[in-house]
């Protein structure tokens, strides 16, 4: 009987030195291997506890999901959070997790009955406020109540540090963290909610980030409104999820996360993305969870629910293949600073188009007829080929008296159609100006759009967007 796998033993001698029965020897051939004499061994386990190779081995990992199909459908992935939570509640314990309040802000809270479990179920891609939960956990533990705390890695480690400082007995505490992508700035979430309520002219009744309307692999965000209307969008089509999944507006600390890799929690759970390719037999089309066992207490909790779940041992490498953020920290996108600077000026959709997609569109959309009604002074920005190609068309819809350009050699000169070219700064002197960017190259047009914003000019649009409106209007 050997201690570590063949080829891993270095012959350091820790196991032989600690053995109380002197039943370990080293076999030397092409490898060094620590061998246990079964006849003498009393199975005390000390050799495995001191083996540095075993200490460095990856934790056990599983693909798992609840055998209760209804519970899986209610859950973000395979329902393992609910399975563990129910196990604790059945023992008279307390479960802490993230829940929405009446305004759809997210707070950590405690529950003591299964009836309240749905409040904590399903992922919430918003930073959860801990508030006084750590004190509550300590109080329950002091009262000899079993506690399950689920949160991000930083939250669970924060709890453990707090309890250690308070010298709280944690023998009845189980901690569970997530493979966390990061959390979006709370102000972005509030802006998103405000825009959705305005769009649907209603207060919100319910939100699910993980609606399995089509399947686990094709989830979307859904919002139910008090007026009976519903919103559903795939993650790739929803502006908040695009901002979240592409890391554009996460909290600053998430770009410098110190909690990747080996965890201090008892269990880590996540979606087992890629399981259909890695191990089709372990794939549930409505959700499969990845479960990583980090401590003996985690193993104990996992073993206690095995009769209620499907589970199959997998490698940690298979889990992290499609979940690399287990080890790696997300990178801060170069667009983040500009997004933050302009977030109060535009809707989230417009912001994304301007700063991420680099499309000079959607700024202050004005139908040509409204421009006439409001007596706007049309200023064309760009005294080049695009103006030459489109001036007659523009004049079908509006009177143009000004053309601006960044080329100083054109300033003060008569150009196409008898128009005099002015500098960009002179736009500020024109009352009620509305700027049309007449530049074909989208990158250059975007640069001009940014220039106008820096000048505090927000009444402008891209010429082809403007034409889209003009073509849909009737003119006499």
One Martini backbone bead per residue (centre of mass of N, CA, C, O) as a GRO file, in nm:
protein
  476
    1UNK     BB    1   0.096   0.037   0.024
    2UNK     BB    2   0.047   0.368  -0.074
    3UNK     BB    3   0.040   0.717  -0.053
    4UNK     BB    4   0.137   0.812  -0.327
    5UNK     BB    5   0.164   0.837  -0.636
    6UNK     BB    6   0.330   0.731  -0.884
    7UNK     BB    7   0.600   0.971  -0.920
    8UNK     BB    8   0.555   1.179  -0.657
    9UNK     BB    9   0.755   1.075  -0.475
   10UNK     BB   10   1.058   1.210  -0.292
   11UNK     BB   11   1.157   1.102  -0.004
   12UNK     BB   12   1.139   1.302   0.257
   13UNK     BB   13   1.018   1.137   0.540
   14UNK     BB   14   0.759   1.231   0.695
   15UNK     BB   15   0.600   0.965   0.725
   16UNK     BB   16   0.817   0.792   0.873
   17UNK     BB   17   0.854   0.988   1.117
   18UNK     BB   18   0.534   0.983   1.218
   19UNK     BB   19   0.519   0.688   1.256
   20UNK     BB   20   0.422   0.482   1.536
   21UNK     BB   21   0.502   0.179   1.377
   22UNK     BB   22   0.721   0.160   1.165
   23UNK     BB   23   0.561   0.095   0.851
   24UNK     BB   24   0.772   0.260   0.670
   25UNK     BB   25   0.904   0.241   0.337
   26UNK     BB   26   1.149   0.244   0.066
   27UNK     BB   27   1.114   0.222  -0.277
   28UNK     BB   28   1.380   0.153  -0.520
   29UNK     BB   29   1.396   0.248  -0.859
   30UNK     BB   30   1.277   0.467  -1.082
   31UNK     BB   31   1.148   0.521  -0.804
   32UNK     BB   32   1.009   0.675  -0.518
   33UNK     BB   33   0.840   0.475  -0.257
   34UNK     BB   34   0.595   0.476  -0.021
   35UNK     BB   35   0.553   0.197   0.202
   36UNK     BB   36   0.296   0.001   0.355
   37UNK     BB   37   0.249  -0.204   0.627
   38UNK     BB   38  -0.041  -0.366   0.681
   39UNK     BB   39   0.019  -0.528   0.948
   40UNK     BB   40   0.107  -0.256   1.119
   41UNK     BB   41  -0.119  -0.084   1.046
   42UNK     BB   42  -0.367   0.156   1.212
   43UNK     BB   43  -0.497   0.394   1.053
   44UNK     BB   44  -0.426   0.708   1.150
   45UNK     BB   45  -0.323   0.919   0.900
   46UNK     BB   46  -0.049   1.079   0.938
   47UNK     BB   47   0.093   1.042   0.665
   48UNK     BB   48  -0.118   1.206   0.496
   49UNK     BB   49  -0.105   1.474   0.659
   50UNK     BB   50   0.222   1.525   0.592
   51UNK     BB   51   0.203   1.507   0.295
   52UNK     BB   52   0.296   1.738   0.053
   53UNK     BB   53   0.155   1.621  -0.194
   54UNK     BB   54  -0.137   1.594  -0.082
   55UNK     BB   55  -0.163   1.898  -0.008
   56UNK     BB   56  -0.134   1.978  -0.332
   57UNK     BB   57  -0.376   1.858  -0.418
   58UNK     BB   58  -0.655   1.844  -0.561
   59UNK     BB   59  -0.962   1.876  -0.516
   60UNK     BB   60  -1.252   1.752  -0.504
   61UNK     BB   61  -1.474   1.680  -0.788
   62UNK     BB   62  -1.810   1.755  -0.921
   63UNK     BB   63  -2.088   1.635  -1.075
   64UNK     BB   64  -2.417   1.788  -1.007
   65UNK     BB   65  -2.767   1.699  -0.912
   66UNK     BB   66  -3.081   1.704  -0.854
   67UNK     BB   67  -3.357   1.471  -0.841
   68UNK     BB   68  -3.528   1.732  -0.838
   69UNK     BB   69  -3.664   1.881  -1.105
   70UNK     BB   70  -3.803   2.130  -0.982
   71UNK     BB   71  -3.551   2.241  -0.840
   72UNK     BB   72  -3.376   2.278  -1.092
   73UNK     BB   73  -3.569   2.486  -1.232
   74UNK     BB   74  -3.534   2.699  -0.986
   75UNK     BB   75  -3.239   2.698  -1.060
   76UNK     BB   76  -2.943   2.790  -1.201
   77UNK     BB   77  -2.862   2.482  -1.214
   78UNK     BB   78  -2.850   2.186  -1.009
   79UNK     BB   79  -2.938   2.263  -0.694
   80UNK     BB   80  -2.712   2.253  -0.461
   81UNK     BB   81  -2.780   2.476  -0.269
   82UNK     BB   82  -3.059   2.360  -0.185
   83UNK     BB   83  -2.962   2.090  -0.078
   84UNK     BB   84  -2.782   2.200   0.148
   85UNK     BB   85  -2.993   2.380   0.283
   86UNK     BB   86  -3.201   2.161   0.355
   87UNK     BB   87  -3.014   1.999   0.538
   88UNK     BB   88  -2.985   2.226   0.752
   89UNK     BB   89  -3.289   2.282   0.810
   90UNK     BB   90  -3.359   1.984   0.906
   91UNK     BB   91  -3.157   2.049   1.169
   92UNK     BB   92  -3.229   2.353   1.264
   93UNK     BB   93  -3.098   2.555   1.089
   94UNK     BB   94  -2.909   2.815   0.916
   95UNK     BB   95  -2.945   3.035   0.624
   96UNK     BB   96  -2.718   3.215   0.414
   97UNK     BB   97  -2.804   3.477   0.169
   98UNK     BB   98  -2.913   3.612  -0.132
   99UNK     BB   99  -3.151   3.894  -0.155
  100UNK     BB  100  -3.422   4.055  -0.241
  101UNK     BB  101  -3.584   4.341  -0.230
  102UNK     BB  102  -3.839   4.564  -0.308
  103UNK     BB  103  -3.598   4.716  -0.502
  104UNK     BB  104  -3.373   4.507  -0.600
  105UNK     BB  105  -3.187   4.481  -0.383
  106UNK     BB  106  -2.896   4.328  -0.229
  107UNK     BB  107  -2.908   4.094   0.049
  108UNK     BB  108  -2.817   3.950   0.332
  109UNK     BB  109  -2.981   3.656   0.477
  110UNK     BB  110  -3.190   3.478   0.696
  111UNK     BB  111  -3.304   3.136   0.723
  112UNK     BB  112  -3.544   2.864   0.872
  113UNK     BB  113  -3.708   2.784   0.607
  114UNK     BB  114  -3.817   2.640   0.312
  115UNK     BB  115  -4.020   2.866   0.227
  116UNK     BB  116  -3.759   3.081   0.203
  117UNK     BB  117  -3.554   2.968  -0.014
  118UNK     BB  118  -3.630   3.126  -0.279
  119UNK     BB  119  -3.487   3.396  -0.197
  120UNK     BB  120  -3.185   3.252  -0.241
  121UNK     BB  121  -3.235   3.162  -0.509
  122UNK     BB  122  -3.039   3.220  -0.745
  123UNK     BB  123  -2.875   3.430  -0.924
  124UNK     BB  124  -2.699   3.753  -0.841
  125UNK     BB  125  -2.557   4.020  -1.039
  126UNK     BB  126  -2.501   4.156  -0.743
  127UNK     BB  127  -2.412   4.326  -0.485
  128UNK     BB  128  -2.402   4.218  -0.154
  129UNK     BB  129  -2.520   4.310   0.151
  130UNK     BB  130  -2.417   4.228   0.471
  131UNK     BB  131  -2.403   4.395   0.719
  132UNK     BB  132  -2.511   4.199   1.014
  133UNK     BB  133  -2.441   3.890   0.953
  134UNK     BB  134  -2.191   3.818   1.121
  135UNK     BB  135  -2.327   3.860   1.395
  136UNK     BB  136  -2.549   3.649   1.347
  137UNK     BB  137  -2.373   3.404   1.312
  138UNK     BB  138  -2.241   3.418   1.591
  139UNK     BB  139  -2.506   3.391   1.752
  140UNK     BB  140  -2.590   3.111   1.648
  141UNK     BB  141  -2.331   2.964   1.735
  142UNK     BB  142  -2.359   3.034   2.041
  143UNK     BB  143  -2.649   2.867   2.023
  144UNK     BB  144  -2.594   2.596   1.866
  145UNK     BB  145  -2.623   2.654   1.558
  146UNK     BB  146  -2.651   2.565   1.242
  147UNK     BB  147  -2.449   2.694   0.960
  148UNK     BB  148  -2.507   2.839   0.631
  149UNK     BB  149  -2.272   3.008   0.419
  150UNK     BB  150  -2.331   3.213   0.125
  151UNK     BB  151  -2.076   3.339  -0.106
  152UNK     BB  152  -1.828   3.497  -0.178
  153UNK     BB  153  -1.500   3.473  -0.119
  154UNK     BB  154  -1.474   3.744   0.036
  155UNK     BB  155  -1.711   3.691   0.231
  156UNK     BB  156  -1.618   3.423   0.361
  157UNK     BB  157  -1.342   3.529   0.459
  158UNK     BB  158  -1.456   3.756   0.627
  159UNK     BB  159  -1.610   3.578   0.823
  160UNK     BB  160  -1.370   3.405   0.928
  161UNK     BB  161  -1.210   3.647   1.039
  162UNK     BB  162  -1.422   3.748   1.237
  163UNK     BB  163  -1.453   3.485   1.407
  164UNK     BB  164  -1.158   3.471   1.491
  165UNK     BB  165  -1.148   3.749   1.639
  166UNK     BB  166  -1.402   3.641   1.833
  167UNK     BB  167  -1.367   3.339   1.915
  168UNK     BB  168  -1.550   3.155   1.747
  169UNK     BB  169  -1.724   2.872   1.722
  170UNK     BB  170  -1.708   2.670   1.399
  171UNK     BB  171  -1.822   2.368   1.408
  172UNK     BB  172  -2.130   2.467   1.286
  173UNK     BB  173  -1.987   2.571   1.026
  174UNK     BB  174  -2.076   2.640   0.683
  175UNK     BB  175  -1.904   2.704   0.375
  176UNK     BB  176  -1.998   2.881   0.061
  177UNK     BB  177  -1.881   2.931  -0.258
  178UNK     BB  178  -1.795   3.094  -0.565
  179UNK     BB  179  -1.749   3.131  -0.901
  180UNK     BB  180  -1.643   3.450  -0.946
  181UNK     BB  181  -1.659   3.721  -1.172
  182UNK     BB  182  -1.807   3.957  -1.030
  183UNK     BB  183  -1.920   4.297  -0.954
  184UNK     BB  184  -2.137   4.528  -1.019
  185UNK     BB  185  -2.211   4.833  -0.999
  186UNK     BB  186  -2.482   4.949  -0.832
  187UNK     BB  187  -2.547   5.196  -1.021
  188UNK     BB  188  -2.600   5.024  -1.275
  189UNK     BB  189  -2.841   4.865  -1.171
  190UNK     BB  190  -3.023   5.111  -1.114
  191UNK     BB  191  -3.026   5.215  -1.403
  192UNK     BB  192  -3.151   4.968  -1.532
  193UNK     BB  193  -3.416   4.967  -1.373
  194UNK     BB  194  -3.510   5.250  -1.453
  195UNK     BB  195  -3.522   5.197  -1.761
  196UNK     BB  196  -3.727   4.961  -1.752
  197UNK     BB  197  -3.961   5.112  -1.611
  198UNK     BB  198  -3.985   5.325  -1.834
  199UNK     BB  199  -4.029   5.137  -2.080
  200UNK     BB  200  -4.291   4.983  -1.920
  201UNK     BB  201  -4.453   5.158  -1.724
  202UNK     BB  202  -4.337   5.001  -1.450
  203UNK     BB  203  -4.318   4.808  -1.201
  204UNK     BB  204  -4.152   4.550  -1.033
  205UNK     BB  205  -4.199   4.201  -0.951
  206UNK     BB  206  -3.967   4.027  -1.113
  207UNK     BB  207  -3.636   3.854  -1.111
  208UNK     BB  208  -3.426   3.671  -1.359
  209UNK     BB  209  -3.104   3.569  -1.458
  210UNK     BB  210  -3.205   3.235  -1.483
  211UNK     BB  211  -3.384   3.164  -1.734
  212UNK     BB  212  -3.518   2.833  -1.851
  213UNK     BB  213  -3.704   2.851  -2.109
  214UNK     BB  214  -3.504   2.669  -2.301
  215UNK     BB  215  -3.233   2.639  -2.119
  216UNK     BB  216  -2.936   2.630  -1.962
  217UNK     BB  217  -2.761   2.722  -2.229
  218UNK     BB  218  -3.026   2.944  -2.286
  219UNK     BB  219  -3.023   3.177  -2.106
  220UNK     BB  220  -3.202   3.445  -1.933
  221UNK     BB  221  -3.343   3.751  -1.873
  222UNK     BB  222  -3.616   3.828  -1.643
  223UNK     BB  223  -3.916   4.046  -1.634
  224UNK     BB  224  -4.170   4.137  -1.413
  225UNK     BB  225  -4.463   4.329  -1.427
  226UNK     BB  226  -4.732   4.484  -1.280
  227UNK     BB  227  -4.884   4.518  -1.577
  228UNK     BB  228  -4.802   4.213  -1.715
  229UNK     BB  229  -4.539   4.246  -1.832
  230UNK     BB  230  -4.258   4.114  -2.029
  231UNK     BB  231  -3.903   4.035  -2.004
  232UNK     BB  232  -3.679   3.886  -2.257
  233UNK     BB  233  -3.321   3.792  -2.264
  234UNK     BB  234  -3.045   3.725  -2.376
  235UNK     BB  235  -2.739   3.785  -2.266
  236UNK     BB  236  -2.638   3.899  -2.553
  237UNK     BB  237  -2.901   4.123  -2.546
  238UNK     BB  238  -2.830   4.238  -2.266
  239UNK     BB  239  -2.687   4.509  -2.128
  240UNK     BB  240  -2.610   4.414  -1.843
  241UNK     BB  241  -2.479   4.139  -1.926
  242UNK     BB  242  -2.263   4.262  -2.110
  243UNK     BB  243  -2.123   4.424  -1.889
  244UNK     BB  244  -2.063   4.184  -1.703
  245UNK     BB  245  -1.928   3.960  -1.897
  246UNK     BB  246  -1.710   4.201  -1.998
  247UNK     BB  247  -1.609   4.379  -1.737
  248UNK     BB  248  -1.670   4.698  -1.748
  249UNK     BB  249  -1.842   4.748  -1.440
  250UNK     BB  250  -1.674   4.672  -1.204
  251UNK     BB  251  -1.539   4.650  -0.927
  252UNK     BB  252  -1.224   4.735  -0.858
  253UNK     BB  253  -1.144   4.477  -0.683
  254UNK     BB  254  -1.204   4.258  -0.913
  255UNK     BB  255  -0.923   4.330  -1.069
  256UNK     BB  256  -0.779   4.238  -0.762
  257UNK     BB  257  -0.821   3.950  -0.684
  258UNK     BB  258  -0.737   3.737  -0.378
  259UNK     BB  259  -0.949   3.457  -0.427
  260UNK     BB  260  -0.804   3.263  -0.597
  261UNK     BB  261  -0.833   2.936  -0.598
  262UNK     BB  262  -0.775   2.840  -0.311
  263UNK     BB  263  -1.004   2.775  -0.056
  264UNK     BB  264  -1.172   2.835   0.269
  265UNK     BB  265  -1.400   2.694   0.203
  266UNK     BB  266  -1.578   2.398   0.198
  267UNK     BB  267  -1.740   2.496  -0.063
  268UNK     BB  268  -1.766   2.497  -0.425
  269UNK     BB  269  -1.980   2.659  -0.661
  270UNK     BB  270  -2.112   2.591  -1.000
  271UNK     BB  271  -2.108   2.584  -1.319
  272UNK     BB  272  -2.083   2.313  -1.560
  273UNK     BB  273  -1.923   2.402  -1.804
  274UNK     BB  274  -1.898   2.162  -2.070
  275UNK     BB  275  -2.023   1.879  -1.986
  276UNK     BB  276  -2.133   1.777  -2.266
  277UNK     BB  277  -1.827   1.721  -2.359
  278UNK     BB  278  -1.681   1.587  -2.115
  279UNK     BB  279  -1.971   1.446  -1.977
  280UNK     BB  280  -2.267   1.348  -2.090
  281UNK     BB  281  -2.368   1.164  -1.845
  282UNK     BB  282  -2.361   1.443  -1.646
  283UNK     BB  283  -2.586   1.580  -1.816
  284UNK     BB  284  -2.819   1.842  -1.757
  285UNK     BB  285  -3.026   2.041  -1.944
  286UNK     BB  286  -3.115   2.207  -1.659
  287UNK     BB  287  -2.849   2.141  -1.487
  288UNK     BB  288  -2.502   2.158  -1.378
  289UNK     BB  289  -2.296   2.116  -1.111
  290UNK     BB  290  -2.016   2.237  -0.947
  291UNK     BB  291  -1.819   2.052  -0.699
  292UNK     BB  292  -1.594   2.167  -0.443
  293UNK     BB  293  -1.377   2.016  -0.211
  294UNK     BB  294  -1.193   2.177   0.063
  295UNK     BB  295  -1.301   2.007   0.317
  296UNK     BB  296  -1.405   1.786   0.549
  297UNK     BB  297  -1.676   1.936   0.591
  298UNK     BB  298  -1.754   1.929   0.295
  299UNK     BB  299  -1.759   1.619   0.275
  300UNK     BB  300  -1.978   1.578   0.486
  301UNK     BB  301  -2.203   1.738   0.345
  302UNK     BB  302  -2.201   1.583   0.079
  303UNK     BB  303  -2.258   1.297   0.197
  304UNK     BB  304  -2.547   1.378   0.326
  305UNK     BB  305  -2.677   1.415   0.003
  306UNK     BB  306  -2.643   1.166  -0.198
  307UNK     BB  307  -2.948   1.058  -0.209
  308UNK     BB  308  -3.043   1.348  -0.369
  309UNK     BB  309  -2.819   1.287  -0.596
  310UNK     BB  310  -2.629   1.341  -0.868
  311UNK     BB  311  -2.293   1.195  -0.905
  312UNK     BB  312  -1.954   1.281  -1.037
  313UNK     BB  313  -1.634   1.244  -1.070
  314UNK     BB  314  -1.401   1.505  -1.135
  315UNK     BB  315  -1.194   1.734  -1.258
  316UNK     BB  316  -1.076   2.044  -1.203
  317UNK     BB  317  -0.988   2.099  -1.497
  318UNK     BB  318  -1.273   2.064  -1.619
  319UNK     BB  319  -1.402   2.302  -1.472
  320UNK     BB  320  -1.178   2.531  -1.554
  321UNK     BB  321  -1.191   2.532  -1.862
  322UNK     BB  322  -1.486   2.705  -1.838
  323UNK     BB  323  -1.364   2.833  -1.541
  324UNK     BB  324  -1.096   3.031  -1.514
  325UNK     BB  325  -1.183   3.219  -1.259
  326UNK     BB  326  -1.076   3.036  -1.038
  327UNK     BB  327  -0.771   3.155  -1.099
  328UNK     BB  328  -0.850   3.420  -1.253
  329UNK     BB  329  -0.840   3.756  -1.321
  330UNK     BB  330  -0.996   4.005  -1.433
  331UNK     BB  331  -0.980   4.243  -1.679
  332UNK     BB  332  -0.941   4.571  -1.745
  333UNK     BB  333  -1.097   4.763  -1.950
  334UNK     BB  334  -1.031   5.037  -2.152
  335UNK     BB  335  -1.343   5.146  -2.145
  336UNK     BB  336  -1.418   5.211  -1.847
  337UNK     BB  337  -1.356   5.514  -1.805
  338UNK     BB  338  -1.553   5.621  -2.020
  339UNK     BB  339  -1.806   5.499  -1.901
  340UNK     BB  340  -1.793   5.656  -1.633
  341UNK     BB  341  -1.791   5.949  -1.755
  342UNK     BB  342  -2.083   5.888  -1.934
  343UNK     BB  343  -2.320   5.755  -1.758
  344UNK     BB  344  -2.503   6.031  -1.712
  345UNK     BB  345  -2.565   6.096  -2.034
  346UNK     BB  346  -2.663   5.793  -2.086
  347UNK     BB  347  -2.770   5.520  -2.178
  348UNK     BB  348  -2.664   5.202  -2.177
  349UNK     BB  349  -2.691   5.155  -2.478
  350UNK     BB  350  -2.545   5.410  -2.572
  351UNK     BB  351  -2.284   5.365  -2.417
  352UNK     BB  352  -2.203   5.102  -2.559
  353UNK     BB  353  -2.191   5.215  -2.847
  354UNK     BB  354  -1.981   5.438  -2.795
  355UNK     BB  355  -1.747   5.277  -2.612
  356UNK     BB  356  -1.749   4.982  -2.751
  357UNK     BB  357  -1.859   4.985  -3.058
  358UNK     BB  358  -1.793   5.267  -3.190
  359UNK     BB  359  -2.076   5.422  -3.233
  360UNK     BB  360  -2.202   5.721  -3.380
  361UNK     BB  361  -2.485   5.674  -3.195
  362UNK     BB  362  -2.762   5.777  -3.010
  363UNK     BB  363  -2.760   6.056  -2.877
  364UNK     BB  364  -2.971   6.295  -3.025
  365UNK     BB  365  -3.248   6.211  -3.145
  366UNK     BB  366  -3.372   6.379  -3.446
  367UNK     BB  367  -3.613   6.471  -3.623
  368UNK     BB  368  -3.633   6.681  -3.883
  369UNK     BB  369  -3.908   6.807  -3.803
  370UNK     BB  370  -3.814   6.894  -3.514
  371UNK     BB  371  -3.593   7.088  -3.607
  372UNK     BB  372  -3.787   7.288  -3.731
  373UNK     BB  373  -3.964   7.345  -3.482
  374UNK     BB  374  -3.691   7.426  -3.304
  375UNK     BB  375  -3.491   7.592  -3.475
  376UNK     BB  376  -3.241   7.457  -3.579
  377UNK     BB  377  -2.892   7.465  -3.627
  378UNK     BB  378  -2.723   7.334  -3.883
  379UNK     BB  379  -2.425   7.128  -3.841
  380UNK     BB  380  -2.160   7.028  -4.028
  381UNK     BB  381  -1.928   6.759  -3.969
  382UNK     BB  382  -1.742   6.770  -4.243
  383UNK     BB  383  -1.531   6.870  -4.532
  384UNK     BB  384  -1.596   6.622  -4.734
  385UNK     BB  385  -1.715   6.360  -4.915
  386UNK     BB  386  -1.974   6.318  -4.751
  387UNK     BB  387  -2.083   6.600  -4.806
  388UNK     BB  388  -2.079   6.585  -5.114
  389UNK     BB  389  -2.285   6.333  -5.125
  390UNK     BB  390  -2.523   6.478  -4.905
  391UNK     BB  391  -2.618   6.777  -4.927
  392UNK     BB  392  -2.875   6.764  -5.100
  393UNK     BB  393  -3.028   6.577  -4.909
  394UNK     BB  394  -3.024   6.757  -4.662
  395UNK     BB  395  -3.173   7.003  -4.810
  396UNK     BB  396  -3.450   6.853  -4.821
  397UNK     BB  397  -3.478   6.888  -4.483
  398UNK     BB  398  -3.259   7.129  -4.445
  399UNK     BB  399  -3.098   7.409  -4.331
  400UNK     BB  400  -2.767   7.511  -4.429
  401UNK     BB  401  -2.481   7.725  -4.286
  402UNK     BB  402  -2.279   7.503  -4.157
  403UNK     BB  403  -1.922   7.410  -4.142
  404UNK     BB  404  -1.716   7.178  -3.979
  405UNK     BB  405  -1.354   7.149  -3.897
  406UNK     BB  406  -1.019   7.036  -3.812
  407UNK     BB  407  -0.915   7.187  -4.060
  408UNK     BB  408  -0.759   7.492  -4.058
  409UNK     BB  409  -0.731   7.545  -4.378
  410UNK     BB  410  -1.064   7.583  -4.403
  411UNK     BB  411  -1.100   7.822  -4.245
  412UNK     BB  412  -1.303   8.080  -4.391
  413UNK     BB  413  -1.390   7.907  -4.633
  414UNK     BB  414  -1.522   7.829  -4.929
  415UNK     BB  415  -1.729   7.566  -5.012
  416UNK     BB  416  -1.955   7.369  -5.058
  417UNK     BB  417  -2.238   7.547  -5.153
  418UNK     BB  418  -2.121   7.823  -5.013
  419UNK     BB  419  -1.988   7.728  -4.757
  420UNK     BB  420  -1.856   7.805  -4.446
  421UNK     BB  421  -1.580   7.730  -4.262
  422UNK     BB  422  -1.549   7.616  -3.929
  423UNK     BB  423  -1.471   7.586  -3.617
  424UNK     BB  424  -1.553   7.403  -3.346
  425UNK     BB  425  -1.568   7.648  -3.143
  426UNK     BB  426  -1.800   7.801  -3.306
  427UNK     BB  427  -2.041   7.628  -3.222
  428UNK     BB  428  -2.077   7.764  -2.935
  429UNK     BB  429  -2.197   8.041  -3.082
  430UNK     BB  430  -2.447   7.873  -3.163
  431UNK     BB  431  -2.771   7.882  -3.153
  432UNK     BB  432  -2.928   7.590  -3.150
  433UNK     BB  433  -2.742   7.353  -3.215
  434UNK     BB  434  -2.705   7.088  -3.474
  435UNK     BB  435  -2.512   6.796  -3.525
  436UNK     BB  436  -2.370   6.652  -3.822
  437UNK     BB  437  -2.193   6.364  -3.893
  438UNK     BB  438  -1.981   6.371  -4.199
  439UNK     BB  439  -1.843   6.055  -4.169
  440UNK     BB  440  -1.761   5.744  -4.282
  441UNK     BB  441  -1.558   5.680  -4.071
  442UNK     BB  442  -1.629   5.548  -3.767
  443UNK     BB  443  -1.373   5.618  -3.603
  444UNK     BB  444  -1.371   5.921  -3.668
  445UNK     BB  445  -1.660   5.978  -3.579
  446UNK     BB  446  -1.612   5.901  -3.286
  447UNK     BB  447  -1.398   6.114  -3.225
  448UNK     BB  448  -1.591   6.351  -3.272
  449UNK     BB  449  -1.797   6.274  -3.060
  450UNK     BB  450  -1.598   6.303  -2.823
  451UNK     BB  451  -1.530   6.598  -2.877
  452UNK     BB  452  -1.817   6.710  -2.829
  453UNK     BB  453  -1.845   6.611  -2.540
  454UNK     BB  454  -1.601   6.774  -2.431
  455UNK     BB  455  -1.771   7.045  -2.524
  456UNK     BB  456  -2.078   6.994  -2.431
  457UNK     BB  457  -2.197   6.847  -2.686
  458UNK     BB  458  -2.525   6.665  -2.742
  459UNK     BB  459  -2.647   6.775  -3.020
  460UNK     BB  460  -2.623   6.477  -3.203
  461UNK     BB  461  -2.543   6.295  -3.513
  462UNK     BB  462  -2.544   6.056  -3.745
  463UNK     BB  463  -2.622   6.086  -4.068
  464UNK     BB  464  -2.748   5.795  -4.117
  465UNK     BB  465  -2.947   5.806  -3.886
  466UNK     BB  466  -3.098   6.058  -3.982
  467UNK     BB  467  -3.194   5.934  -4.251
  468UNK     BB  468  -3.374   5.718  -4.129
  469UNK     BB  469  -3.580   5.923  -4.034
  470UNK     BB  470  -3.635   6.082  -4.299
  471UNK     BB  471  -3.742   5.828  -4.464
  472UNK     BB  472  -4.001   5.802  -4.248
  473UNK     BB  473  -4.095   6.077  -4.354
  474UNK     BB  474  -4.319   6.338  -4.437
  475UNK     BB  475  -4.297   6.562  -4.716
  476UNK     BB  476  -4.395   6.873  -4.882
   0.00000   0.00000   0.00000
